[in-house]
Short mmCIF file of C-alpha atoms in Angstrom, two decimals:
data_model
loop_
_atom_site.label_atom_id
_atom_site.label_comp_id
_atom_site.label_asym_id
_atom_site.label_seq_id
_atom_site.Cartn_x
_atom_site.Cartn_y
_atom_site.Cartn_z
CA MET A 89 48.18 36.19 82.47
CA THR A 90 50.53 34.95 79.61
CA THR A 91 50.61 31.51 78.91
CA ASP A 92 52.77 32.01 75.87
CA PRO A 93 56.21 30.48 76.63
CA ALA A 94 57.73 32.78 73.66
CA ARG A 95 56.76 35.75 75.89
CA PRO A 96 56.69 34.36 79.47
CA PHE A 97 55.83 37.53 81.20
CA GLY A 98 53.59 39.13 78.72
CA ARG A 99 53.95 42.08 76.02
CA VAL A 100 53.32 45.04 77.67
CA LEU A 101 54.76 45.56 80.92
CA THR A 102 55.62 48.88 83.17
CA ALA A 103 58.39 49.19 85.67
CA MET A 104 56.09 50.60 88.32
CA VAL A 105 56.48 53.23 90.52
CA THR A 106 55.98 52.99 94.10
CA PRO A 107 53.31 55.55 95.39
CA LEU A 108 54.26 57.27 98.50
CA ALA A 109 52.17 59.43 100.55
CA GLU A 110 53.30 63.03 101.42
CA ASP A 111 55.30 62.30 104.46
CA GLY A 112 57.27 59.61 102.28
CA SER A 113 55.59 56.46 103.82
CA ILE A 114 54.31 53.79 101.44
CA ASP A 115 50.72 54.36 99.94
CA LEU A 116 49.66 50.64 99.80
CA SER A 117 45.78 51.55 98.51
CA GLY A 118 47.65 54.00 96.07
CA ALA A 119 49.80 51.09 94.50
CA GLN A 120 46.56 48.91 94.50
CA GLU A 121 44.85 51.66 92.52
CA LEU A 122 47.79 52.42 90.25
CA ALA A 123 48.18 48.66 89.50
CA ALA A 124 44.64 48.13 88.67
CA HIS A 125 44.60 51.22 86.44
CA LEU A 126 47.74 50.26 84.54
CA VAL A 127 46.33 46.74 84.11
CA ASP A 128 42.61 47.76 83.39
CA ARG A 129 42.91 51.09 81.41
CA GLN A 130 46.59 50.88 79.87
CA SER A 131 46.65 47.40 78.37
CA HIS A 132 49.34 45.74 80.65
CA ASP A 133 50.00 41.96 80.71
CA GLY A 134 52.29 42.51 83.71
CA LEU A 135 53.92 44.90 86.21
CA VAL A 136 57.41 45.07 87.23
CA VAL A 137 57.32 46.07 90.98
CA PHE A 138 60.58 47.32 92.49
CA GLY A 139 62.68 47.98 89.42
CA THR A 140 64.64 51.10 89.46
CA THR A 141 61.71 53.14 88.86
CA GLY A 142 60.06 51.63 91.80
CA GLU A 143 62.66 53.25 93.70
CA SER A 144 64.15 49.95 94.90
CA PRO A 145 67.44 51.32 96.54
CA THR A 146 65.45 53.33 99.08
CA ILE A 147 62.81 50.69 99.68
CA SER A 148 63.15 48.32 102.95
CA ASP A 149 62.49 44.76 102.59
CA GLY A 150 59.40 44.90 104.78
CA GLU A 151 58.17 47.75 102.52
CA GLN A 152 58.76 45.68 99.60
CA HIS A 153 56.93 42.67 101.21
CA ALA A 154 53.88 44.88 101.83
CA VAL A 155 53.74 46.39 98.33
CA LEU A 156 54.16 43.02 96.59
CA GLU A 157 51.39 41.80 98.65
CA ALA A 158 49.15 44.61 97.99
CA VAL A 159 49.69 44.42 94.14
CA LEU A 160 49.15 40.73 94.07
CA ASP A 161 45.95 41.07 96.01
CA ALA A 162 44.94 43.91 93.48
CA VAL A 163 45.78 42.43 89.94
CA GLY A 164 47.47 39.00 90.53
CA ASP A 165 44.71 37.16 89.25
CA ARG A 166 44.81 38.82 85.65
CA ALA A 167 48.42 40.31 85.28
CA THR A 168 51.81 38.98 85.74
CA VAL A 169 53.53 40.42 88.72
CA ILE A 170 57.44 40.39 88.80
CA ALA A 171 59.39 41.17 91.67
CA GLY A 172 62.54 43.36 91.48
CA VAL A 173 64.87 41.33 93.94
CA GLY A 174 68.64 42.18 92.51
CA THR A 175 70.99 43.83 94.61
CA ASN A 176 74.73 43.90 94.70
CA ASP A 177 74.74 41.35 97.31
CA THR A 178 74.25 37.75 96.34
CA ALA A 179 72.88 36.54 99.63
CA HIS A 180 70.28 39.32 100.10
CA SER A 181 69.20 39.07 96.58
CA ILE A 182 68.44 35.31 97.32
CA GLU A 183 66.84 36.20 100.37
CA LYS A 184 64.54 38.75 98.41
CA ALA A 185 63.91 36.16 95.90
CA ARG A 186 62.72 33.64 98.23
CA SER A 187 60.49 36.09 100.18
CA ALA A 188 58.81 37.21 97.20
CA ALA A 189 58.19 33.63 96.00
CA ARG A 190 56.52 32.95 99.29
CA LEU A 191 53.86 35.91 98.51
CA GLY A 192 53.19 34.13 95.22
CA VAL A 193 54.88 36.65 92.58
CA HIS A 194 54.90 35.23 89.13
CA GLY A 195 58.45 36.07 88.16
CA LEU A 196 61.74 37.80 89.36
CA LEU A 197 63.79 40.63 87.81
CA VAL A 198 67.52 40.28 88.66
CA VAL A 199 69.70 43.34 87.76
CA THR A 200 73.58 43.22 87.08
CA PRO A 201 75.07 43.88 90.71
CA TYR A 202 76.02 47.35 90.62
CA TYR A 203 78.98 49.31 92.13
CA ASN A 204 81.18 46.30 93.02
CA LYS A 205 82.16 45.67 89.38
CA PRO A 206 82.27 41.95 89.27
CA PRO A 207 83.72 40.09 86.30
CA GLN A 208 81.68 38.08 84.26
CA ALA A 209 82.38 34.97 86.20
CA GLY A 210 80.93 36.55 89.09
CA LEU A 211 77.71 37.89 87.33
CA LEU A 212 77.02 33.92 86.09
CA ARG A 213 77.39 32.84 89.50
CA HIS A 214 75.18 35.62 90.89
CA PHE A 215 72.52 35.20 88.57
CA THR A 216 72.39 31.42 88.80
CA ALA A 217 72.65 31.33 92.52
CA VAL A 218 69.49 33.66 92.58
CA ALA A 219 67.86 31.51 89.82
CA ASP A 220 68.39 28.33 91.73
CA SER A 221 66.79 29.68 95.13
CA THR A 222 63.32 29.47 93.85
CA ASP A 223 61.27 27.82 91.10
CA LEU A 224 60.10 30.98 89.52
CA PRO A 225 61.15 32.19 85.90
CA VAL A 226 63.89 34.83 86.07
CA MET A 227 64.35 37.85 83.92
CA LEU A 228 67.99 39.22 83.82
CA TYR A 229 68.10 43.04 83.65
CA ASP A 230 71.12 44.31 81.75
CA ILE A 231 71.75 47.97 82.26
CA PRO A 232 75.42 48.95 82.27
CA PRO A 233 74.67 52.75 82.43
CA ARG A 234 73.71 52.08 86.25
CA SER A 235 75.56 48.68 86.60
CA VAL A 236 78.62 49.74 85.05
CA VAL A 237 79.34 46.10 84.07
CA PRO A 238 77.43 44.82 80.76
CA ILE A 239 76.29 41.01 80.70
CA GLU A 240 78.16 39.63 77.98
CA VAL A 241 76.90 37.41 75.06
CA GLU A 242 78.76 34.53 76.31
CA THR A 243 77.67 35.14 79.80
CA LEU A 244 74.15 35.29 78.57
CA VAL A 245 74.54 31.97 76.43
CA ARG A 246 75.72 30.25 79.61
CA ALA A 247 72.93 31.82 81.71
CA ALA A 248 70.29 30.71 79.51
CA GLU A 249 71.37 27.00 80.20
CA HIS A 250 69.70 27.54 83.56
CA PRO A 251 66.03 26.39 83.36
CA ASN A 252 64.86 29.15 85.16
CA ILE A 253 66.56 31.94 83.29
CA VAL A 254 64.08 32.67 80.44
CA ALA A 255 64.26 36.39 79.76
CA VAL A 256 66.27 39.53 79.47
CA LYS A 257 65.42 43.05 80.26
CA ASP A 258 67.72 45.08 77.69
CA ALA A 259 68.91 48.62 78.35
CA LYS A 260 72.48 48.10 76.99
CA GLY A 261 71.87 49.79 73.94
CA ASP A 262 73.84 47.11 72.01
CA LEU A 263 71.59 45.65 69.08
CA GLY A 264 74.32 43.88 67.69
CA ALA A 265 74.80 41.87 71.25
CA VAL A 266 71.19 41.53 71.37
CA MET A 267 71.09 39.87 67.88
CA TRP A 268 73.86 37.69 68.68
CA THR A 269 72.21 36.54 71.99
CA LEU A 270 68.75 35.84 70.08
CA ALA A 271 70.51 33.84 67.51
CA ARG A 272 72.41 31.54 69.99
CA THR A 273 69.64 31.17 72.92
CA ASP A 274 66.01 30.89 73.56
CA LEU A 275 65.87 33.77 75.92
CA ALA A 276 62.85 36.12 75.59
CA TYR A 277 64.07 39.73 75.26
CA TYR A 278 62.27 42.63 76.60
CA SER A 279 63.03 46.54 75.83
CA GLY A 280 64.14 48.17 78.74
CA GLU A 281 64.85 51.52 77.18
CA ASP A 282 61.91 52.90 75.71
CA MET A 283 63.61 55.19 72.96
CA LEU A 284 64.58 51.70 71.49
CA ASN A 285 61.52 49.84 71.89
CA LEU A 286 60.88 49.69 68.11
CA PRO A 287 64.53 48.76 67.16
CA LEU A 288 64.59 46.01 69.69
CA LEU A 289 61.11 44.87 68.83
CA ALA A 290 62.10 44.56 64.91
CA VAL A 291 65.18 42.46 65.81
CA GLY A 292 63.39 39.94 67.97
CA ALA A 293 62.41 41.39 71.25
CA VAL A 294 58.91 40.08 72.39
CA GLY A 295 57.69 43.17 74.47
CA VAL A 296 58.56 45.80 76.67
CA VAL A 297 59.24 46.69 80.25
CA SER A 298 58.44 50.44 80.15
CA VAL A 299 58.49 53.61 81.98
CA VAL A 300 56.46 55.61 79.63
CA GLY A 301 53.83 52.63 79.81
CA HIS A 302 52.46 54.62 82.91
CA LEU A 303 50.94 56.83 80.40
CA VAL A 304 50.73 54.94 77.00
CA GLY A 305 50.07 51.45 77.51
CA THR A 306 47.57 51.23 74.88
CA ARG A 307 50.06 52.40 72.31
CA LEU A 308 52.86 50.35 73.20
CA ALA A 309 50.37 47.69 72.60
CA GLU A 310 49.67 49.13 69.34
CA LEU A 311 53.27 49.23 68.46
CA ILE A 312 54.23 45.55 69.41
CA ALA A 313 50.79 44.23 67.31
CA ALA A 314 52.18 46.37 64.19
CA VAL A 315 55.62 44.73 64.43
CA GLU A 316 54.05 41.25 64.98
CA ALA A 317 52.10 41.80 62.06
CA GLY A 318 54.84 42.78 59.99
CA ASP A 319 53.30 46.12 59.21
CA LEU A 320 56.40 48.31 59.82
CA VAL A 321 55.05 51.56 58.22
CA ARG A 322 52.49 51.44 60.81
CA ALA A 323 55.09 50.47 63.61
CA ARG A 324 57.27 53.69 62.46
CA ALA A 325 54.13 55.86 62.61
CA VAL A 326 53.19 54.74 66.08
CA ASN A 327 56.83 55.07 67.36
CA GLN A 328 57.23 58.41 65.78
CA ALA A 329 54.18 59.67 67.58
CA LEU A 330 55.55 58.47 71.01
CA LEU A 331 59.26 60.33 70.62
CA PRO A 332 58.19 63.50 72.37
CA VAL A 333 56.75 61.22 75.29
CA TYR A 334 59.99 59.26 75.35
CA THR A 335 61.94 62.29 75.27
CA GLY A 336 60.01 64.18 77.93
CA VAL A 337 59.85 61.43 80.39
CA PHE A 338 63.88 61.05 80.33
CA ARG A 339 64.85 64.86 80.40
CA THR A 340 65.87 63.96 84.03
CA GLN A 341 65.44 60.92 85.95
CA GLY A 342 62.60 58.94 84.91
CA THR A 343 60.79 58.21 88.37
CA ILE A 344 60.88 61.75 88.81
CA MET A 345 58.92 62.72 85.56
CA ILE A 346 56.53 59.90 85.66
CA LYS A 347 55.44 60.70 89.22
CA ALA A 348 54.95 64.46 88.23
CA ALA A 349 52.78 63.23 85.25
CA LEU A 350 50.81 60.91 87.45
CA ARG A 351 50.22 63.51 90.20
CA GLU A 352 48.96 65.58 87.40
CA LEU A 353 46.45 62.98 86.11
CA GLY A 354 45.41 62.50 89.63
CA LEU A 355 46.85 59.09 89.90
CA PRO A 356 48.68 57.63 92.96
CA ALA A 357 52.36 58.53 92.95
CA GLY A 358 53.28 61.07 95.66
CA PRO A 359 56.85 62.37 96.12
CA VAL A 360 60.27 60.81 95.33
CA ARG A 361 62.60 59.76 98.30
CA PRO A 362 65.89 61.16 98.57
CA PRO A 363 68.39 61.27 97.00
CA LEU A 364 65.81 61.98 94.34
CA VAL A 365 64.19 65.32 94.14
CA ASP A 366 60.71 66.12 92.89
CA ALA A 367 60.33 67.94 89.55
CA THR A 368 60.56 71.54 89.42
CA PRO A 369 58.07 73.94 88.15
CA GLU A 370 60.13 74.74 84.98
CA GLU A 371 60.61 70.90 84.74
CA LEU A 372 56.87 70.25 85.06
CA GLU A 373 55.88 72.76 82.55
CA GLN A 374 58.55 71.30 79.84
CA LEU A 375 57.14 68.08 80.57
CA ARG A 376 53.59 69.41 79.73
CA MET A 377 54.73 70.52 76.60
CA ASP A 378 56.55 67.43 75.57
CA LEU A 379 53.57 65.17 76.48
CA ALA A 380 51.17 67.59 74.53
CA ALA A 381 53.37 66.87 71.32
CA GLY A 382 53.16 63.10 71.96
CA ASP A 383 48.98 63.45 72.32
CA VAL A 384 49.23 63.11 76.03
CA THR A 385 47.53 65.76 77.96
CA LEU A 386 48.20 66.25 81.69
#
């Protein structure tokens, strides 16, 4: 596990899918197998369990408890396990944070409250309330395409004053805002949008929380290492080779396509839960072509 305060959760993390059985129930042994695969064979420093890719909106609190416990048992001694606990209800988010802390997770992911469109003062109160509820380090998740409301730079500057708020997973697509936040805070930035991994790393992000990392974690580690070494020629080459993978996985909702790819590879994934729908044969064929163009064979 990481001990570098500049990158509190490591370099390469994946927003892990939640493996399900064919009847839609949680596959705990599959979650352990997938977690071990990502850490031991795909160069992962850590896993985010129950981010959006983990289908958090359709997972009960009891199911989340069981999966976190299983993943911690499988890889918690050698990888950072971060629990996604953010909801659009501050009290519920605090309850989930405390439950995850009791299990022994290493950090918390707290997404911008979605649907109810709080003002910036509400975001700050929400984030600090969740951060106050445990002693764990917190990664904020800034993703206005899903939450509608962006976390503004001034709000991030104030949030960074909280000793437990140490990082941001950025999927805002605003490099100017990222650069200003990095200039004014000590927050560690993680790319939360795979297509922007290289630009975010180039302006100062310390790692990635990836979806395509399920398939290409070792290549993302190579990308990060190239940027850290100042070898932007190599970094651009690695990134360019990954473009078809980024595109293929996000032709539709990322969870759908990653679960389809994992099933084709014989790894635990299972179906998605409604309102998501599994990939069609046509989508799967397009995914095969996209991934093959990125040197990933299903």
